[in-house]
Short mmCIF file of C-alpha atoms in Angstrom, two decimals:
data_model
loop_
_atom_site.label_atom_id
_atom_site.label_comp_id
_atom_site.label_asym_id
_atom_site.label_seq_id
_atom_site.Cartn_x
_atom_site.Cartn_y
_atom_site.Cartn_z
CA UNK A 98 58.93 4.96 12.48
CA UNK A 99 55.56 6.42 12.37
CA UNK A 100 53.97 9.22 10.59
CA UNK A 101 54.97 12.67 11.76
CA UNK A 102 52.49 13.91 14.36
CA UNK A 103 50.15 16.59 13.02
CA UNK A 104 48.75 19.12 15.77
CA UNK A 105 45.95 21.36 14.61
CA UNK A 106 46.98 23.68 17.08
CA UNK A 107 43.40 23.58 18.73
CA UNK A 108 43.16 24.62 22.30
CA UNK A 109 41.28 21.90 24.06
CA UNK A 110 39.28 22.97 27.50
CA UNK A 111 40.41 21.46 30.74
CA UNK A 112 37.04 20.16 31.11
CA UNK A 113 37.32 18.17 27.71
CA UNK A 114 40.90 17.00 28.66
CA UNK A 115 39.58 15.55 32.02
CA UNK A 116 36.48 13.93 30.07
CA UNK A 117 38.69 12.01 27.60
CA UNK A 118 41.44 11.04 30.29
CA UNK A 119 38.55 9.20 32.05
CA UNK A 120 38.11 7.05 28.90
CA UNK A 121 41.80 6.38 28.60
CA UNK A 122 43.03 9.23 26.37
CA UNK A 123 46.03 10.86 27.78
CA UNK A 124 47.15 14.42 26.61
CA UNK A 125 50.63 14.42 24.98
CA UNK A 126 52.24 17.35 27.09
CA UNK A 127 54.22 18.55 23.65
CA UNK A 128 50.81 19.38 22.24
CA UNK A 129 47.34 21.18 22.94
CA UNK A 130 45.21 18.99 21.07
CA UNK A 131 47.19 15.54 20.72
CA UNK A 132 46.33 12.43 22.77
CA UNK A 133 47.58 9.03 23.42
CA UNK A 134 44.82 6.38 23.75
CA UNK A 135 45.02 3.30 25.90
CA UNK A 136 43.64 0.19 24.62
CA UNK A 137 42.94 -2.55 27.27
CA UNK A 138 44.36 -5.70 26.61
CA UNK A 139 43.60 -7.94 29.37
CA UNK A 140 47.33 -8.46 30.86
CA UNK A 141 48.87 -8.15 27.31
CA UNK A 142 47.40 -11.11 25.94
CA UNK A 143 45.03 -10.68 22.75
CA UNK A 144 44.18 -12.25 19.49
CA UNK A 145 46.36 -11.44 16.35
CA UNK A 146 43.12 -10.10 14.65
CA UNK A 147 42.82 -7.85 17.80
CA UNK A 148 46.34 -6.43 17.33
CA UNK A 149 45.63 -5.94 13.68
CA UNK A 150 42.54 -3.92 14.65
CA UNK A 151 44.65 -1.57 16.93
CA UNK A 152 47.40 -1.42 14.35
CA UNK A 153 44.88 -0.24 11.65
CA UNK A 154 43.63 2.01 14.11
CA UNK A 155 47.01 3.73 14.98
CA UNK A 156 47.35 4.12 11.00
CA UNK A 157 44.07 5.53 10.40
CA UNK A 158 43.50 7.88 13.60
CA UNK A 159 46.92 8.17 15.16
CA UNK A 160 50.55 8.70 14.08
CA UNK A 161 51.14 5.07 13.20
CA UNK A 162 52.87 4.34 16.50
CA UNK A 163 51.87 2.05 19.08
CA UNK A 164 53.54 1.91 22.55
CA UNK A 165 53.02 -0.75 25.57
CA UNK A 166 52.31 0.76 29.00
CA UNK A 167 53.58 -0.94 32.20
CA UNK A 168 50.01 -2.28 32.87
CA UNK A 169 50.43 -4.18 29.49
CA UNK A 170 47.82 -1.95 27.73
CA UNK A 171 48.62 -0.59 24.19
CA UNK A 172 48.74 2.99 23.66
CA UNK A 173 47.76 4.53 20.09
CA UNK A 174 50.02 7.67 19.71
CA UNK A 175 49.43 10.91 18.16
CA UNK A 176 45.76 11.11 17.91
CA UNK A 177 44.00 14.66 17.29
CA UNK A 178 41.35 15.48 19.87
CA UNK A 179 38.85 15.92 17.13
CA UNK A 180 39.32 12.12 16.00
CA UNK A 181 38.92 10.76 19.27
CA UNK A 182 35.22 9.85 19.21
CA UNK A 183 35.65 8.38 15.84
CA UNK A 184 38.58 6.05 17.08
CA UNK A 185 36.82 4.89 20.16
CA UNK A 186 33.64 4.21 18.02
CA UNK A 187 35.97 2.23 15.67
CA UNK A 188 37.56 0.16 18.66
CA UNK A 189 34.07 -0.55 20.12
CA UNK A 190 32.90 -2.04 16.80
CA UNK A 191 35.78 -4.79 17.19
CA UNK A 192 34.94 -5.13 20.88
CA UNK A 193 38.01 -3.38 22.09
CA UNK A 194 37.79 -0.93 25.07
CA UNK A 195 39.98 1.95 26.27
CA UNK A 196 40.54 2.97 29.85
CA UNK A 197 43.21 2.14 32.76
CA UNK A 198 42.87 5.83 34.20
CA UNK A 199 41.28 7.26 37.42
CA UNK A 200 40.57 6.16 41.16
CA UNK A 201 39.39 2.56 40.14
CA UNK A 202 40.82 -0.98 40.04
CA UNK A 203 43.57 -0.64 37.22
CA UNK A 204 44.21 -3.28 34.44
CA UNK A 205 45.67 -6.31 35.96
CA UNK A 206 49.08 -7.58 35.33
CA UNK A 207 50.88 -10.89 35.55
CA UNK A 208 54.27 -12.57 34.71
CA UNK A 209 54.10 -15.79 31.99
CA UNK A 210 53.92 -17.98 35.04
CA UNK A 211 51.50 -20.21 33.05
CA UNK A 212 54.21 -21.11 30.46
CA UNK A 213 57.50 -20.37 32.40
CA UNK A 214 59.47 -23.23 33.77
CA UNK A 215 59.37 -21.67 37.22
CA UNK A 216 55.61 -20.86 37.24
CA UNK A 217 53.78 -22.53 40.00
CA UNK A 218 50.35 -21.15 38.95
CA UNK A 219 48.29 -20.44 35.82
CA UNK A 220 48.96 -16.80 35.91
CA UNK A 221 47.10 -16.05 32.70
CA UNK A 222 43.87 -17.72 34.07
CA UNK A 223 43.80 -16.20 37.45
CA UNK A 224 44.83 -12.89 36.19
CA UNK A 225 41.82 -13.14 33.64
CA UNK A 226 39.38 -13.93 36.30
CA UNK A 227 40.59 -10.96 38.46
CA UNK A 228 40.26 -8.57 35.33
CA UNK A 229 36.92 -9.77 34.52
CA UNK A 230 35.62 -9.76 38.13
CA UNK A 231 37.25 -6.37 39.36
CA UNK A 232 38.72 -4.50 36.56
CA UNK A 233 35.47 -4.95 34.58
CA UNK A 234 33.24 -5.85 37.19
CA UNK A 235 34.05 -3.02 39.52
CA UNK A 236 34.65 -0.35 36.63
CA UNK A 237 32.12 2.21 37.97
CA UNK A 238 33.09 1.56 41.61
CA UNK A 239 35.21 4.91 42.70
CA UNK A 240 37.88 4.37 45.12
CA UNK A 241 39.99 6.80 47.00
CA UNK A 242 42.93 6.31 44.59
CA UNK A 243 43.87 4.00 42.02
CA UNK A 244 44.19 0.28 42.91
CA UNK A 245 46.85 -1.77 41.06
CA UNK A 246 47.04 -5.74 41.37
CA UNK A 247 49.79 -7.92 40.06
CA UNK A 248 50.06 -11.73 39.82
CA UNK A 249 53.34 -13.38 39.94
CA UNK A 250 53.79 -17.20 39.04
CA UNK A 251 56.69 -17.49 41.61
CA UNK A 252 59.08 -16.05 44.06
CA UNK A 253 61.11 -14.59 41.41
CA UNK A 254 58.59 -11.74 41.41
CA UNK A 255 59.24 -10.75 37.71
CA UNK A 256 56.18 -8.26 37.74
CA UNK A 257 56.87 -7.19 41.43
CA UNK A 258 53.75 -8.30 43.13
CA UNK A 259 54.89 -6.85 46.37
CA UNK A 260 55.12 -3.24 44.76
CA UNK A 261 51.53 -3.24 43.97
CA UNK A 262 48.40 -2.34 45.95
CA UNK A 263 47.83 -5.92 46.10
CA UNK A 264 50.11 -8.81 44.71
CA UNK A 265 49.56 -12.39 44.56
CA UNK A 266 52.46 -14.79 44.29
CA UNK A 267 52.50 -18.67 43.43
CA UNK A 268 53.99 -20.84 46.44
CA UNK A 269 54.96 -24.60 46.39
CA UNK A 270 55.68 -25.03 50.21
CA UNK A 271 57.84 -27.98 50.91
CA UNK A 272 57.18 -30.52 53.89
CA UNK A 273 60.68 -32.01 54.84
CA UNK A 274 60.70 -35.66 56.36
CA UNK A 275 64.41 -35.85 57.69
CA UNK A 276 63.86 -39.41 58.58
CA UNK A 277 63.86 -40.23 55.22
CA UNK A 278 67.18 -38.46 54.56
CA UNK A 279 70.34 -41.02 53.62
CA UNK A 280 72.64 -38.03 53.93
CA UNK A 281 73.86 -38.47 50.35
CA UNK A 282 76.89 -37.22 49.48
CA UNK A 283 75.42 -35.02 46.77
CA UNK A 284 72.14 -34.07 48.26
CA UNK A 285 69.67 -33.24 45.52
CA UNK A 286 67.68 -30.93 47.68
CA UNK A 287 70.79 -28.89 48.72
CA UNK A 288 71.87 -28.83 45.10
CA UNK A 289 68.94 -27.29 43.81
CA UNK A 290 68.09 -24.67 46.62
CA UNK A 291 68.61 -21.13 45.12
CA UNK A 292 68.58 -19.63 48.71
CA UNK A 293 70.75 -21.86 50.36
CA UNK A 294 67.72 -22.67 52.74
CA UNK A 295 68.53 -26.66 52.47
CA UNK A 296 71.54 -27.86 53.78
CA UNK A 297 73.08 -31.30 55.09
CA UNK A 298 74.27 -30.83 58.58
CA UNK A 299 75.87 -33.73 59.96
CA UNK A 300 74.69 -35.75 57.38
CA UNK A 301 71.02 -34.88 57.58
CA UNK A 302 69.12 -32.69 55.64
CA UNK A 303 68.36 -29.37 57.40
CA UNK A 304 65.99 -26.62 56.13
CA UNK A 305 65.88 -22.98 57.38
CA UNK A 306 62.39 -21.69 56.96
CA UNK A 307 63.52 -18.01 57.38
CA UNK A 308 65.55 -18.32 54.09
CA UNK A 309 63.01 -20.55 52.07
CA UNK A 310 60.69 -18.47 49.53
CA UNK A 311 58.61 -21.63 48.83
CA UNK A 312 59.78 -21.63 45.17
CA UNK A 313 59.20 -25.41 44.87
CA UNK A 314 62.75 -26.13 43.23
CA UNK A 315 63.29 -28.90 45.83
CA UNK A 316 59.81 -30.61 45.66
CA UNK A 317 60.06 -34.43 44.85
CA UNK A 318 63.78 -33.95 44.14
CA UNK A 319 64.91 -36.54 46.76
CA UNK A 320 65.02 -39.94 45.49
CA UNK A 321 64.33 -41.15 48.92
CA UNK A 322 61.23 -38.77 49.40
CA UNK A 323 62.44 -36.38 51.85
CA UNK A 324 60.50 -33.32 50.04
CA UNK A 325 57.62 -35.84 48.37
CA UNK A 326 55.15 -33.80 50.27
CA UNK A 327 54.22 -30.24 49.55
CA UNK A 328 51.44 -27.95 49.46
CA UNK A 329 50.67 -25.33 46.72
CA UNK A 330 49.31 -22.08 47.25
CA UNK A 331 49.24 -18.29 46.94
CA UNK A 332 50.95 -15.73 49.13
CA UNK A 333 49.24 -12.45 49.23
CA UNK A 334 50.84 -8.80 49.67
CA UNK A 335 49.06 -5.64 50.64
CA UNK A 336 50.20 -2.07 50.62
CA UNK A 337 52.84 -2.11 48.12
CA UNK A 338 53.50 0.65 45.46
CA UNK A 339 56.30 2.04 43.18
CA UNK A 340 56.85 5.63 42.35
CA UNK A 341 58.26 8.57 44.06
CA UNK A 342 57.17 7.33 47.42
CA UNK A 343 57.59 3.41 46.94
CA UNK A 344 56.43 0.99 49.40
CA UNK A 345 57.07 -2.75 49.89
CA UNK A 346 53.83 -4.83 50.36
CA UNK A 347 53.49 -6.75 53.39
CA UNK A 348 52.46 -10.66 53.14
CA UNK A 349 49.33 -11.81 54.93
CA UNK A 350 50.17 -14.24 57.58
CA UNK A 351 48.18 -16.94 55.57
CA UNK A 352 49.05 -19.23 52.72
CA UNK A 353 46.01 -19.41 50.70
CA UNK A 354 45.35 -22.59 49.09
CA UNK A 355 42.12 -22.08 46.98
CA UNK A 356 41.63 -20.03 43.91
CA UNK A 357 38.10 -18.80 44.90
CA UNK A 358 39.62 -17.97 48.28
CA UNK A 359 41.80 -15.83 46.76
CA UNK A 360 39.43 -13.91 44.64
CA UNK A 361 37.19 -13.31 47.75
CA UNK A 362 40.26 -11.81 49.51
CA UNK A 363 40.94 -9.45 46.63
CA UNK A 364 37.20 -8.38 46.87
CA UNK A 365 37.36 -7.86 50.60
CA UNK A 366 40.68 -5.49 50.01
CA UNK A 367 38.96 -3.50 47.37
CA UNK A 368 35.95 -2.78 49.65
CA UNK A 369 37.98 -2.30 52.73
CA UNK A 370 39.92 0.35 50.82
CA UNK A 371 36.79 1.89 49.58
CA UNK A 372 35.52 2.07 53.21
CA UNK A 373 38.57 2.86 54.97
CA UNK A 374 40.66 4.82 52.73
CA UNK A 375 40.80 8.73 52.88
CA UNK A 376 40.20 10.55 49.43
CA UNK A 377 43.39 10.76 47.61
CA UNK A 378 45.48 8.33 49.66
CA UNK A 379 47.01 4.98 48.32
CA UNK A 380 46.17 1.63 49.88
CA UNK A 381 49.67 1.62 51.42
CA UNK A 382 48.64 4.68 53.29
CA UNK A 383 45.49 3.27 54.54
CA UNK A 384 47.53 0.26 55.72
CA UNK A 385 50.14 2.43 57.38
CA UNK A 386 47.37 4.74 58.82
CA UNK A 387 45.48 1.88 60.34
CA UNK A 388 48.23 -0.42 61.13
CA UNK A 389 48.92 -3.71 59.17
CA UNK A 390 48.01 -6.10 61.86
CA UNK A 391 44.52 -4.32 62.21
CA UNK A 392 44.16 -4.44 58.44
CA UNK A 393 44.94 -7.97 58.16
CA UNK A 394 42.37 -8.83 61.06
CA UNK A 395 39.63 -6.91 59.28
CA UNK A 396 40.67 -8.64 55.89
CA UNK A 397 40.73 -12.09 57.21
CA UNK A 398 37.95 -12.02 59.82
CA UNK A 399 36.29 -8.52 59.97
CA UNK A 400 32.65 -7.87 58.95
CA UNK A 401 32.64 -6.46 55.22
CA UNK A 402 29.23 -5.65 54.19
CA UNK A 403 29.51 -5.43 49.98
CA UNK A 404 26.30 -3.94 49.39
CA UNK A 405 26.42 -1.14 52.17
CA UNK A 406 30.21 -0.42 50.90
CA UNK A 407 28.97 -0.10 47.26
CA UNK A 408 26.13 2.12 48.20
CA UNK A 409 28.67 4.67 49.98
#
């Protein structure tokens, strides 16, 4: 347990509440002058030294308690308004930043696909690149609303990429060569398929693409090479969100196979949202208003002038 939260009873003006909120300091609704300060971690991953700094800051400036947010930031609890500037200066001395609020690209989250047995892509590496290029690089770019990005290592969807404004999911797409099928009594492909998309029918392997999630479990499982060939890639969803008005994102009709192509697509989506979104609407609403097919066409083939959009 942390220390007791001590409020000085100071009234903080709405303008000052708004000012520090933009810095990642959110007012505790129970007190007029107590704030919780969000420290950006970069997908929850920090050095032990950095964690010690945050812990020390929580003891020195807050209530001695730290929580984690759904976007994998650390939140120092119980900070008096008059201590916020000193806290921010202390964190900055140790190269730690606060934030995670406002109509901008929000901190990127990912699952542990880099180390998870089911992970098909290096989620830590990709989320770090997205964080540096778009959370940090686009930090001053105001959008119609917040823009959340999640990276999932496989179709298990542990971080719910399809419930973010843009979600990326690792894929391993099998290529079935049924001519190599020996009709084994115990088919190794059928045995490992969690979706029951692969089955022996009349002694020959059959694959139902409508059931397959491209999880890659069947890749190279057949001793005779039925699934020896497969393609690694990324599925991208747009227009998802959770909350009181949740929406499932819709998958782009393309398997992305190049990481740089994925990063470019993410940038095009952010820029399109800035150009086409109405003030106060989420990307899901923009997609619904313009139509998914139209948005998909613009993202894949339309002209998106970065310099012109950033100057809007």
